[in-house]
Amino acid sequence: MPRKPARHHRLLPVRPLTFSPFARSVARVATAYLVKHYMHNAVQQSAGDEFKEKLKIIGRHSESSEDEEFDGVVQADFAFFDPKPDDFHGVKTLLQSYLDNKQWDLSGFVDLILGQTTVGTVVKLEDDEDNGVFSIITALNLGRYKDHKCITELKEFLLNICHEKDKIGNLRSLLGDEAQKVGLLVSQCVVNLPPELLPPLYDALFDEISWATEDEPTEELRNSFRFKFYLVVSKFYKQKNANQKRSSSTDKDEAFVYIKPEDEILHKLSMWSFLFPLQTQQVATHELKNYQLTGIVMAVKAEDISSFRQQLHA
């Protein structure tokens, strides 16, 4: 079903969505660092000069928030669009560290995402000639694409990083026998994307999935979107020695600081999850001295997505 771009014209405050005061403070520091990291990666790609300047503006707002709350607003007209080939470099930049520092067929993965135009959304600035991509969201059927090199490598990566004996069997099942019922939920955005965009962005995704079960031209394609499970690969900040009893001086600290607010909801709703260490560069700041950037894999039942959407709007 063709869809029109969903446009959002508003003054969008740049601050986290669901964090506690402590987590919000830590997230601002992490955001300032990640903006610089993202800008460095973007320079390596073919992003235009105008898009790089927009990232610098976002970065300056983030840096100004390290020492004090940023109470201003950023004027931005964002629009939702179907993925298309021109988005290749922007999407690839966003997903550069999707599997940590693993060398894999990321280009092939991006091609799969862009080739699935009926389900998936990219977020850009409206009427932006530079065509910069600020967010990508989609769901890929692991069974439908099982023969693609990138999916084979992704499965190998997930199996290699899972060291929890009580989870490895569940993971093997979702990647193997149950793969045709599993949607790999891929969501990545440039840091500091206004959180007000999250509810309509996820609504668009899950509405499209529902429409695809009715509107795709063949029964095979329609069935490929009848997901029973979603698999999520993400990262967050985990307090070092979080499993040990905390002293009174650190009781106010959060065990986890979620980079993406929706991950907190998905984590709570997940039927199982496991953590894995990351090889990527760590953020070394005073606020984050007790935290370590950590990978997380979550499995969520499709029947719990309605609750996820409700909580995202709350």
PDB file of C-alpha atoms in Angstrom:
ATOM      1  CA  MET A   1       0.000   0.000   0.000  1.00  0.00           C
ATOM      2  CA  PRO A   2       1.598   3.324  -1.026  1.00  0.00           C
ATOM      3  CA  ARG A   3       1.808   5.833   1.753  1.00  0.00           C
ATOM      4  CA  LYS A   4       2.324   9.533   1.952  1.00  0.00           C
ATOM      5  CA  PRO A   5       5.148  10.993   4.029  1.00  0.00           C
ATOM      6  CA  ALA A   6       3.951  11.680   7.558  1.00  0.00           C
ATOM      7  CA  ARG A   7       5.116  15.168   8.399  1.00  0.00           C
ATOM      8  CA  HIS A   8       5.736  16.569  11.854  1.00  0.00           C
ATOM      9  CA  HIS A   9       5.999  20.360  12.157  1.00  0.00           C
ATOM     10  CA  ARG A  10       6.723  21.396  15.711  1.00  0.00           C
ATOM     11  CA  LEU A  11       9.248  22.867  18.102  1.00  0.00           C
ATOM     12  CA  LEU A  12      11.036  19.803  19.374  1.00  0.00           C
ATOM     13  CA  PRO A  13      12.878  19.960  22.716  1.00  0.00           C
ATOM     14  CA  VAL A  14      16.125  18.012  22.692  1.00  0.00           C
ATOM     15  CA  ARG A  15      16.079  15.894  25.840  1.00  0.00           C
ATOM     16  CA  PRO A  16      15.613  12.195  26.658  1.00  0.00           C
ATOM     17  CA  LEU A  17      12.135  10.711  26.858  1.00  0.00           C
ATOM     18  CA  THR A  18      11.887   8.323  29.828  1.00  0.00           C
ATOM     19  CA  PHE A  19      15.136   8.729  31.777  1.00  0.00           C
ATOM     20  CA  SER A  20      15.255   9.457  35.493  1.00  0.00           C
ATOM     21  CA  PRO A  21      17.035  12.714  36.496  1.00  0.00           C
ATOM     22  CA  PHE A  22      20.308  10.853  37.055  1.00  0.00           C
ATOM     23  CA  ALA A  23      20.058   8.862  33.842  1.00  0.00           C
ATOM     24  CA  ARG A  24      19.089  12.005  31.933  1.00  0.00           C
ATOM     25  CA  SER A  25      22.255  13.729  33.147  1.00  0.00           C
ATOM     26  CA  VAL A  26      24.419  10.784  32.155  1.00  0.00           C
ATOM     27  CA  ALA A  27      22.661  10.467  28.805  1.00  0.00           C
ATOM     28  CA  ARG A  28      23.429  14.085  27.947  1.00  0.00           C
ATOM     29  CA  VAL A  29      27.114  13.454  28.464  1.00  0.00           C
ATOM     30  CA  ALA A  30      26.991  10.246  26.463  1.00  0.00           C
ATOM     31  CA  THR A  31      25.084  12.018  23.710  1.00  0.00           C
ATOM     32  CA  ALA A  32      27.712  14.742  23.431  1.00  0.00           C
ATOM     33  CA  TYR A  33      30.396  12.114  22.929  1.00  0.00           C
ATOM     34  CA  LEU A  34      28.353  10.031  20.506  1.00  0.00           C
ATOM     35  CA  VAL A  35      27.520  13.084  18.393  1.00  0.00           C
ATOM     36  CA  LYS A  36      31.244  13.654  17.880  1.00  0.00           C
ATOM     37  CA  HIS A  37      31.732   9.956  17.093  1.00  0.00           C
ATOM     38  CA  TYR A  38      28.855   9.959  14.622  1.00  0.00           C
ATOM     39  CA  MET A  39      30.099  13.145  12.958  1.00  0.00           C
ATOM     40  CA  HIS A  40      33.530  11.533  12.546  1.00  0.00           C
ATOM     41  CA  ASN A  41      31.946   8.513  10.835  1.00  0.00           C
ATOM     42  CA  ALA A  42      29.742  10.707   8.678  1.00  0.00           C
ATOM     43  CA  VAL A  43      32.790  12.511   7.335  1.00  0.00           C
ATOM     44  CA  GLN A  44      34.051   9.167   6.036  1.00  0.00           C
ATOM     45  CA  GLN A  45      30.849   8.705   4.022  1.00  0.00           C
ATOM     46  CA  SER A  46      29.417  10.722   1.165  1.00  0.00           C
ATOM     47  CA  ALA A  47      27.150  12.864   3.302  1.00  0.00           C
ATOM     48  CA  GLY A  48      26.950  16.395   1.946  1.00  0.00           C
ATOM     49  CA  ASP A  49      28.327  19.489   3.635  1.00  0.00           C
ATOM     50  CA  GLU A  50      24.869  20.739   4.599  1.00  0.00           C
ATOM     51  CA  PHE A  51      24.084  17.522   6.468  1.00  0.00           C
ATOM     52  CA  LYS A  52      27.412  17.654   8.310  1.00  0.00           C
ATOM     53  CA  GLU A  53      26.623  21.210   9.378  1.00  0.00           C
ATOM     54  CA  LYS A  54      23.235  20.076  10.718  1.00  0.00           C
ATOM     55  CA  LEU A  55      25.005  17.424  12.792  1.00  0.00           C
ATOM     56  CA  LYS A  56      27.377  20.056  14.161  1.00  0.00           C
ATOM     57  CA  ILE A  57      24.397  22.145  15.257  1.00  0.00           C
ATOM     58  CA  ILE A  58      22.922  19.150  17.096  1.00  0.00           C
ATOM     59  CA  GLY A  59      26.342  18.472  18.576  1.00  0.00           C
ATOM     60  CA  ARG A  60      26.682  21.995  19.913  1.00  0.00           C
ATOM     61  CA  HIS A  61      23.339  21.688  21.686  1.00  0.00           C
ATOM     62  CA  SER A  62      24.490  18.385  23.209  1.00  0.00           C
ATOM     63  CA  GLU A  63      27.814  19.815  24.370  1.00  0.00           C
ATOM     64  CA  SER A  64      26.084  22.794  25.957  1.00  0.00           C
ATOM     65  CA  SER A  65      24.035  20.332  28.000  1.00  0.00           C
ATOM     66  CA  GLU A  66      27.006  18.644  29.653  1.00  0.00           C
ATOM     67  CA  ASP A  67      27.138  21.182  32.469  1.00  0.00           C
ATOM     68  CA  GLU A  68      23.566  22.440  32.543  1.00  0.00           C
ATOM     69  CA  GLU A  69      20.108  21.491  31.347  1.00  0.00           C
ATOM     70  CA  PHE A  70      19.378  22.645  27.816  1.00  0.00           C
ATOM     71  CA  ASP A  71      16.031  24.442  28.105  1.00  0.00           C
ATOM     72  CA  GLY A  72      15.804  25.682  24.538  1.00  0.00           C
ATOM     73  CA  VAL A  73      14.185  24.141  21.525  1.00  0.00           C
ATOM     74  CA  VAL A  74      15.419  23.239  18.089  1.00  0.00           C
ATOM     75  CA  GLN A  75      13.224  24.130  15.121  1.00  0.00           C
ATOM     76  CA  ALA A  76      13.057  21.112  12.840  1.00  0.00           C
ATOM     77  CA  ASP A  77      10.588  19.849  10.260  1.00  0.00           C
ATOM     78  CA  PHE A  78      11.062  16.103  10.050  1.00  0.00           C
ATOM     79  CA  ALA A  79       9.330  13.876   7.515  1.00  0.00           C
ATOM     80  CA  PHE A  80       8.891  10.107   7.190  1.00  0.00           C
ATOM     81  CA  PHE A  81       9.682   8.478   3.847  1.00  0.00           C
ATOM     82  CA  ASP A  82       9.887   5.035   2.276  1.00  0.00           C
ATOM     83  CA  PRO A  83      13.500   3.799   1.996  1.00  0.00           C
ATOM     84  CA  LYS A  84      15.092   4.236  -1.417  1.00  0.00           C
ATOM     85  CA  PRO A  85      18.533   3.563  -2.979  1.00  0.00           C
ATOM     86  CA  ASP A  86      19.650   7.176  -2.488  1.00  0.00           C
ATOM     87  CA  ASP A  87      19.546   6.561   1.275  1.00  0.00           C
ATOM     88  CA  PHE A  88      22.308   3.945   1.123  1.00  0.00           C
ATOM     89  CA  HIS A  89      25.199   5.958   2.567  1.00  0.00           C
ATOM     90  CA  GLY A  90      23.083   7.634   5.243  1.00  0.00           C
ATOM     91  CA  VAL A  91      21.638   4.328   6.461  1.00  0.00           C
ATOM     92  CA  LYS A  92      25.023   2.607   6.335  1.00  0.00           C
ATOM     93  CA  THR A  93      26.520   5.347   8.481  1.00  0.00           C
ATOM     94  CA  LEU A  94      23.781   4.945  11.092  1.00  0.00           C
ATOM     95  CA  LEU A  95      24.359   1.168  11.220  1.00  0.00           C
ATOM     96  CA  GLN A  96      28.171   1.303  11.168  1.00  0.00           C
ATOM     97  CA  SER A  97      28.498  -0.219  14.640  1.00  0.00           C
ATOM     98  CA  TYR A  98      25.297  -2.288  14.601  1.00  0.00           C
ATOM     99  CA  LEU A  99      27.320  -5.480  15.198  1.00  0.00           C
ATOM    100  CA  ASP A 100      29.985  -3.795  17.290  1.00  0.00           C
ATOM    101  CA  ASN A 101      33.290  -3.786  15.376  1.00  0.00           C
ATOM    102  CA  LYS A 102      32.571  -6.962  13.388  1.00  0.00           C
ATOM    103  CA  GLN A 103      33.613  -6.976   9.736  1.00  0.00           C
ATOM    104  CA  TRP A 104      30.532  -8.225   7.912  1.00  0.00           C
ATOM    105  CA  ASP A 105      28.399  -7.610   4.848  1.00  0.00           C
ATOM    106  CA  LEU A 106      26.912  -4.356   6.107  1.00  0.00           C
ATOM    107  CA  SER A 107      26.376  -3.113   2.553  1.00  0.00           C
ATOM    108  CA  GLY A 108      24.272  -6.183   1.791  1.00  0.00           C
ATOM    109  CA  PHE A 109      22.317  -5.616   5.005  1.00  0.00           C
ATOM    110  CA  VAL A 110      21.569  -2.027   3.999  1.00  0.00           C
ATOM    111  CA  ASP A 111      20.502  -3.226   0.543  1.00  0.00           C
ATOM    112  CA  LEU A 112      17.957  -5.572   2.171  1.00  0.00           C
ATOM    113  CA  ILE A 113      16.570  -2.711   4.248  1.00  0.00           C
ATOM    114  CA  LEU A 114      16.282  -0.350   1.287  1.00  0.00           C
ATOM    115  CA  GLY A 115      14.816  -3.056  -0.932  1.00  0.00           C
ATOM    116  CA  GLN A 116      11.905  -3.627   1.457  1.00  0.00           C
ATOM    117  CA  THR A 117       9.909  -0.495   0.676  1.00  0.00           C
ATOM    118  CA  THR A 118       6.493  -1.568   1.984  1.00  0.00           C
ATOM    119  CA  VAL A 119       7.755  -1.927   5.558  1.00  0.00           C
ATOM    120  CA  GLY A 120      10.352   0.504   6.827  1.00  0.00           C
ATOM    121  CA  THR A 121      10.852   4.241   7.277  1.00  0.00           C
ATOM    122  CA  VAL A 122      13.663   6.748   6.998  1.00  0.00           C
ATOM    123  CA  VAL A 123      13.466  10.111   8.748  1.00  0.00           C
ATOM    124  CA  LYS A 124      14.819  13.197   7.031  1.00  0.00           C
ATOM    125  CA  LEU A 125      14.435  16.931   7.235  1.00  0.00           C
ATOM    126  CA  GLU A 126      11.588  18.084   5.049  1.00  0.00           C
ATOM    127  CA  ASP A 127      12.667  19.728   1.774  1.00  0.00           C
ATOM    128  CA  ASP A 128      16.304  18.954   2.569  1.00  0.00           C
ATOM    129  CA  GLU A 129      18.293  18.964  -0.661  1.00  0.00           C
ATOM    130  CA  ASP A 130      21.201  17.232   1.077  1.00  0.00           C
ATOM    131  CA  ASN A 131      18.965  14.177   1.655  1.00  0.00           C
ATOM    132  CA  GLY A 132      20.548  13.346   5.034  1.00  0.00           C
ATOM    133  CA  VAL A 133      19.099  10.361   6.925  1.00  0.00           C
ATOM    134  CA  PHE A 134      18.426  10.974  10.611  1.00  0.00           C
ATOM    135  CA  SER A 135      16.786   7.650  11.453  1.00  0.00           C
ATOM    136  CA  ILE A 136      16.018   4.222   9.997  1.00  0.00           C
ATOM    137  CA  ILE A 137      13.507   1.702  11.282  1.00  0.00           C
ATOM    138  CA  THR A 138      12.404  -1.607   9.778  1.00  0.00           C
ATOM    139  CA  ALA A 139      11.723  -5.276  10.495  1.00  0.00           C
ATOM    140  CA  LEU A 140      13.371  -8.018   8.431  1.00  0.00           C
ATOM    141  CA  ASN A 141      12.096 -11.594   8.379  1.00  0.00           C
ATOM    142  CA  LEU A 142      15.038 -13.816   9.352  1.00  0.00           C
ATOM    143  CA  GLY A 143      13.606 -16.779   7.458  1.00  0.00           C
ATOM    144  CA  ARG A 144      12.838 -14.894   4.262  1.00  0.00           C
ATOM    145  CA  TYR A 145      16.383 -13.569   4.015  1.00  0.00           C
ATOM    146  CA  LYS A 146      18.206 -16.559   5.522  1.00  0.00           C
ATOM    147  CA  ASP A 147      20.282 -17.233   2.404  1.00  0.00           C
ATOM    148  CA  HIS A 148      21.754 -13.745   2.258  1.00  0.00           C
ATOM    149  CA  LYS A 149      25.361 -13.455   3.384  1.00  0.00           C
ATOM    150  CA  CYS A 150      24.635 -10.578   5.769  1.00  0.00           C
ATOM    151  CA  ILE A 151      21.923 -12.540   7.613  1.00  0.00           C
ATOM    152  CA  THR A 152      24.129 -15.627   7.838  1.00  0.00           C
ATOM    153  CA  GLU A 153      26.915 -13.493   9.334  1.00  0.00           C
ATOM    154  CA  LEU A 154      24.496 -11.780  11.703  1.00  0.00           C
ATOM    155  CA  LYS A 155      23.275 -15.156  12.990  1.00  0.00           C
ATOM    156  CA  GLU A 156      26.851 -16.347  13.481  1.00  0.00           C
ATOM    157  CA  PHE A 157      27.655 -13.169  15.402  1.00  0.00           C
ATOM    158  CA  LEU A 158      24.665 -13.578  17.733  1.00  0.00           C
ATOM    159  CA  LEU A 159      25.442 -17.238  18.431  1.00  0.00           C
ATOM    160  CA  ASN A 160      29.085 -16.424  19.162  1.00  0.00           C
ATOM    161  CA  ILE A 161      28.305 -13.668  21.670  1.00  0.00           C
ATOM    162  CA  CYS A 162      25.671 -15.623  23.623  1.00  0.00           C
ATOM    163  CA  HIS A 163      27.403 -17.310  26.554  1.00  0.00           C
ATOM    164  CA  GLU A 164      24.343 -17.885  28.734  1.00  0.00           C
ATOM    165  CA  LYS A 165      23.471 -21.573  28.675  1.00  0.00           C
ATOM    166  CA  ASP A 166      19.830 -20.947  29.535  1.00  0.00           C
ATOM    167  CA  LYS A 167      19.456 -18.534  26.587  1.00  0.00           C
ATOM    168  CA  ILE A 168      21.474 -20.143  23.790  1.00  0.00           C
ATOM    169  CA  GLY A 169      18.788 -22.753  23.075  1.00  0.00           C
ATOM    170  CA  ASN A 170      16.112 -20.065  22.771  1.00  0.00           C
ATOM    171  CA  LEU A 171      18.356 -18.035  20.498  1.00  0.00           C
ATOM    172  CA  ARG A 172      19.130 -21.030  18.262  1.00  0.00           C
ATOM    173  CA  SER A 173      15.409 -21.686  17.943  1.00  0.00           C
ATOM    174  CA  LEU A 174      14.595 -18.138  16.830  1.00  0.00           C
ATOM    175  CA  LEU A 175      17.492 -18.124  14.365  1.00  0.00           C
ATOM    176  CA  GLY A 176      16.682 -21.595  13.053  1.00  0.00           C
ATOM    177  CA  ASP A 177      13.369 -23.465  13.199  1.00  0.00           C
ATOM    178  CA  GLU A 178      11.355 -20.373  14.165  1.00  0.00           C
ATOM    179  CA  ALA A 179      13.162 -17.919  11.854  1.00  0.00           C
ATOM    180  CA  GLN A 180      10.204 -17.567   9.482  1.00  0.00           C
ATOM    181  CA  LYS A 181       8.192 -16.121  12.380  1.00  0.00           C
ATOM    182  CA  VAL A 182      10.925 -13.748  13.615  1.00  0.00           C
ATOM    183  CA  GLY A 183      11.284 -10.113  12.674  1.00  0.00           C
ATOM    184  CA  LEU A 184      14.687  -8.513  13.222  1.00  0.00           C
ATOM    185  CA  LEU A 185      13.660  -5.125  14.575  1.00  0.00           C
ATOM    186  CA  VAL A 186      16.247  -2.629  13.346  1.00  0.00           C
ATOM    187  CA  SER A 187      16.037   0.919  14.670  1.00  0.00           C
ATOM    188  CA  GLN A 188      18.862   3.400  14.653  1.00  0.00           C
ATOM    189  CA  CYS A 189      18.931   7.185  14.672  1.00  0.00           C
ATOM    190  CA  VAL A 190      21.377  10.015  14.859  1.00  0.00           C
ATOM    191  CA  VAL A 191      21.901  10.886  18.511  1.00  0.00           C
ATOM    192  CA  ASN A 192      19.574  13.520  19.950  1.00  0.00           C
ATOM    193  CA  LEU A 193      16.806  12.862  17.472  1.00  0.00           C
ATOM    194  CA  PRO A 194      13.795  14.412  19.266  1.00  0.00           C
ATOM    195  CA  PRO A 195      12.068  11.650  21.261  1.00  0.00           C
ATOM    196  CA  GLU A 196       8.660  13.000  20.231  1.00  0.00           C
ATOM    197  CA  LEU A 197       9.250  11.269  16.907  1.00  0.00           C
ATOM    198  CA  LEU A 198       9.466   7.811  18.472  1.00  0.00           C
ATOM    199  CA  PRO A 199       5.740   7.045  18.977  1.00  0.00           C
ATOM    200  CA  PRO A 200       4.662   7.955  15.415  1.00  0.00           C
ATOM    201  CA  LEU A 201       7.765   6.282  13.999  1.00  0.00           C
ATOM    202  CA  TYR A 202       7.007   2.959  15.691  1.00  0.00           C
ATOM    203  CA  ASP A 203       3.299   3.331  14.968  1.00  0.00           C
ATOM    204  CA  ALA A 204       4.149   3.681  11.280  1.00  0.00           C
ATOM    205  CA  LEU A 205       6.312   0.546  11.384  1.00  0.00           C
ATOM    206  CA  PHE A 206       3.809  -1.718  13.091  1.00  0.00           C
ATOM    207  CA  ASP A 207       0.907  -0.359  11.031  1.00  0.00           C
ATOM    208  CA  GLU A 208       2.862  -1.152   7.878  1.00  0.00           C
ATOM    209  CA  ILE A 209       3.559  -4.664   9.111  1.00  0.00           C
ATOM    210  CA  SER A 210      -0.158  -5.159   9.679  1.00  0.00           C
ATOM    211  CA  TRP A 211      -1.000  -3.770   6.235  1.00  0.00           C
ATOM    212  CA  ALA A 212       1.640  -5.984   4.613  1.00  0.00           C
ATOM    213  CA  THR A 213      -0.124  -9.115   5.890  1.00  0.00           C
ATOM    214  CA  GLU A 214      -3.102  -8.062   3.764  1.00  0.00           C
ATOM    215  CA  ASP A 215      -1.671  -6.046   0.867  1.00  0.00           C
ATOM    216  CA  GLU A 216       1.450  -7.880  -0.276  1.00  0.00           C
ATOM    217  CA  PRO A 217       0.900  -9.440  -3.744  1.00  0.00           C
ATOM    218  CA  THR A 218       1.605 -13.080  -2.805  1.00  0.00           C
ATOM    219  CA  GLU A 219       0.623 -15.304   0.103  1.00  0.00           C
ATOM    220  CA  GLU A 220       4.285 -16.037   0.773  1.00  0.00           C
ATOM    221  CA  LEU A 221       5.080 -12.343   1.203  1.00  0.00           C
ATOM    222  CA  ARG A 222       1.963 -11.739   3.300  1.00  0.00           C
ATOM    223  CA  ASN A 223       2.936 -14.605   5.606  1.00  0.00           C
ATOM    224  CA  SER A 224       6.484 -13.255   5.927  1.00  0.00           C
ATOM    225  CA  PHE A 225       5.133 -10.308   7.910  1.00  0.00           C
ATOM    226  CA  ARG A 226       3.038 -12.390  10.307  1.00  0.00           C
ATOM    227  CA  PHE A 227       5.647 -12.197  13.027  1.00  0.00           C
ATOM    228  CA  LYS A 228       5.303 -13.994  16.344  1.00  0.00           C
ATOM    229  CA  PHE A 229       8.582 -12.688  17.754  1.00  0.00           C
ATOM    230  CA  TYR A 230      10.881  -9.707  17.366  1.00  0.00           C
ATOM    231  CA  LEU A 231      14.622  -9.848  17.918  1.00  0.00           C
ATOM    232  CA  VAL A 232      16.395  -6.636  18.926  1.00  0.00           C
ATOM    233  CA  VAL A 233      20.148  -5.964  18.938  1.00  0.00           C
ATOM    234  CA  SER A 234      21.099  -2.781  20.755  1.00  0.00           C
ATOM    235  CA  LYS A 235      23.429  -1.267  23.340  1.00  0.00           C
ATOM    236  CA  PHE A 236      23.189   0.670  26.576  1.00  0.00           C
ATOM    237  CA  TYR A 237      25.301   1.716  29.555  1.00  0.00           C
ATOM    238  CA  LYS A 238      25.542  -0.820  32.361  1.00  0.00           C
ATOM    239  CA  GLN A 239      26.845   0.066  35.781  1.00  0.00           C
ATOM    240  CA  LYS A 240      30.100  -1.719  36.519  1.00  0.00           C
ATOM    241  CA  ASN A 241      29.667  -4.388  39.194  1.00  0.00           C
ATOM    242  CA  ALA A 242      25.889  -3.820  38.946  1.00  0.00           C
ATOM    243  CA  ASN A 243      25.259  -7.358  40.182  1.00  0.00           C
ATOM    244  CA  GLN A 244      27.074  -6.688  43.409  1.00  0.00           C
ATOM    245  CA  LYS A 245      25.435  -4.966  46.361  1.00  0.00           C
ATOM    246  CA  ARG A 246      25.747  -1.227  45.956  1.00  0.00           C
ATOM    247  CA  SER A 247      27.131   1.007  48.659  1.00  0.00           C
ATOM    248  CA  SER A 248      24.999   3.827  50.018  1.00  0.00           C
ATOM    249  CA  SER A 249      27.019   6.346  48.011  1.00  0.00           C
ATOM    250  CA  THR A 250      25.935   4.770  44.727  1.00  0.00           C
ATOM    251  CA  ASP A 251      22.372   3.819  45.579  1.00  0.00           C
ATOM    252  CA  LYS A 252      21.105   6.793  43.585  1.00  0.00           C
ATOM    253  CA  ASP A 253      22.851   5.561  40.434  1.00  0.00           C
ATOM    254  CA  GLU A 254      20.865   3.662  37.832  1.00  0.00           C
ATOM    255  CA  ALA A 255      21.909   0.090  36.995  1.00  0.00           C
ATOM    256  CA  PHE A 256      21.253   0.790  33.301  1.00  0.00           C
ATOM    257  CA  VAL A 257      21.263   3.959  31.222  1.00  0.00           C
ATOM    258  CA  TYR A 258      19.413   3.424  27.965  1.00  0.00           C
ATOM    259  CA  ILE A 259      20.744   5.283  24.935  1.00  0.00           C
ATOM    260  CA  LYS A 260      17.443   4.693  23.122  1.00  0.00           C
ATOM    261  CA  PRO A 261      14.401   5.294  25.368  1.00  0.00           C
ATOM    262  CA  GLU A 262      12.355   2.576  23.641  1.00  0.00           C
ATOM    263  CA  ASP A 263      14.928  -0.028  24.667  1.00  0.00           C
ATOM    264  CA  GLU A 264      13.915   0.400  28.304  1.00  0.00           C
ATOM    265  CA  ILE A 265      10.343  -0.613  27.443  1.00  0.00           C
ATOM    266  CA  LEU A 266      11.435  -3.473  25.187  1.00  0.00           C
ATOM    267  CA  HIS A 267      13.802  -4.748  27.879  1.00  0.00           C
ATOM    268  CA  LYS A 268      10.995  -4.908  30.436  1.00  0.00           C
ATOM    269  CA  LEU A 269       8.667  -6.631  27.971  1.00  0.00           C
ATOM    270  CA  SER A 270      11.238  -9.098  26.637  1.00  0.00           C
ATOM    271  CA  MET A 271      10.652 -12.797  27.243  1.00  0.00           C
ATOM    272  CA  TRP A 272      14.427 -13.187  27.519  1.00  0.00           C
ATOM    273  CA  SER A 273      17.546 -11.140  26.927  1.00  0.00           C
ATOM    274  CA  PHE A 274      21.299 -11.395  27.331  1.00  0.00           C
ATOM    275  CA  LEU A 275      24.191  -8.952  27.486  1.00  0.00           C
ATOM    276  CA  PHE A 276      27.513  -9.108  25.693  1.00  0.00           C
ATOM    277  CA  PRO A 277      30.739  -7.063  25.922  1.00  0.00           C
ATOM    278  CA  LEU A 278      31.530  -4.522  23.222  1.00  0.00           C
ATOM    279  CA  GLN A 279      34.908  -3.880  21.657  1.00  0.00           C
ATOM    280  CA  THR A 280      33.999  -0.369  20.523  1.00  0.00           C
ATOM    281  CA  GLN A 281      35.537   2.682  22.143  1.00  0.00           C
ATOM    282  CA  GLN A 282      34.232   3.538  25.583  1.00  0.00           C
ATOM    283  CA  VAL A 283      33.108   6.956  26.775  1.00  0.00           C
ATOM    284  CA  ALA A 284      35.567   8.149  29.409  1.00  0.00           C
ATOM    285  CA  THR A 285      33.875  10.931  31.387  1.00  0.00           C
ATOM    286  CA  HIS A 286      33.406  11.621  35.065  1.00  0.00           C
ATOM    287  CA  GLU A 287      29.649  11.031  34.846  1.00  0.00           C
ATOM    288  CA  LEU A 288      30.137   7.672  33.143  1.00  0.00           C
ATOM    289  CA  LYS A 289      33.160   6.467  35.086  1.00  0.00           C
ATOM    290  CA  ASN A 290      31.066   3.758  36.739  1.00  0.00           C
ATOM    291  CA  TYR A 291      29.438   2.638  33.485  1.00  0.00           C
ATOM    292  CA  GLN A 292      30.425   0.484  30.562  1.00  0.00           C
ATOM    293  CA  LEU A 293      28.908   0.474  27.089  1.00  0.00           C
ATOM    294  CA  THR A 294      27.358  -2.981  26.756  1.00  0.00           C
ATOM    295  CA  GLY A 295      25.527  -4.865  24.006  1.00  0.00           C
ATOM    296  CA  ILE A 296      22.100  -6.360  24.585  1.00  0.00           C
ATOM    297  CA  VAL A 297      19.973  -8.826  22.616  1.00  0.00           C
ATOM    298  CA  MET A 298      16.256  -8.980  23.406  1.00  0.00           C
ATOM    299  CA  ALA A 299      13.459 -11.272  22.245  1.00  0.00           C
ATOM    300  CA  VAL A 300       9.943  -9.825  22.426  1.00  0.00           C
ATOM    301  CA  LYS A 301       6.655 -11.559  21.674  1.00  0.00           C
ATOM    302  CA  ALA A 302       4.662  -9.882  18.902  1.00  0.00           C
ATOM    303  CA  GLU A 303       1.597 -10.032  21.128  1.00  0.00           C
ATOM    304  CA  ASP A 304       3.323  -7.612  23.524  1.00  0.00           C
ATOM    305  CA  ILE A 305       3.872  -4.933  20.877  1.00  0.00           C
ATOM    306  CA  SER A 306       0.501  -3.318  21.632  1.00  0.00           C
ATOM    307  CA  SER A 307       1.688  -2.780  25.214  1.00  0.00           C
ATOM    308  CA  PHE A 308       4.979  -1.402  23.888  1.00  0.00           C
ATOM    309  CA  ARG A 309       3.158   1.132  21.731  1.00  0.00           C
ATOM    310  CA  GLN A 310       0.943   2.198  24.603  1.00  0.00           C
ATOM    311  CA  GLN A 311       3.884   2.706  26.935  1.00  0.00           C
ATOM    312  CA  LEU A 312       5.781   4.620  24.263  1.00  0.00           C
ATOM    313  CA  HIS A 313       2.873   7.074  24.037  1.00  0.00           C
ATOM    314  CA  ALA A 314       2.504   7.379  27.829  1.00  0.00           C
TER     315      ALA A 314
END
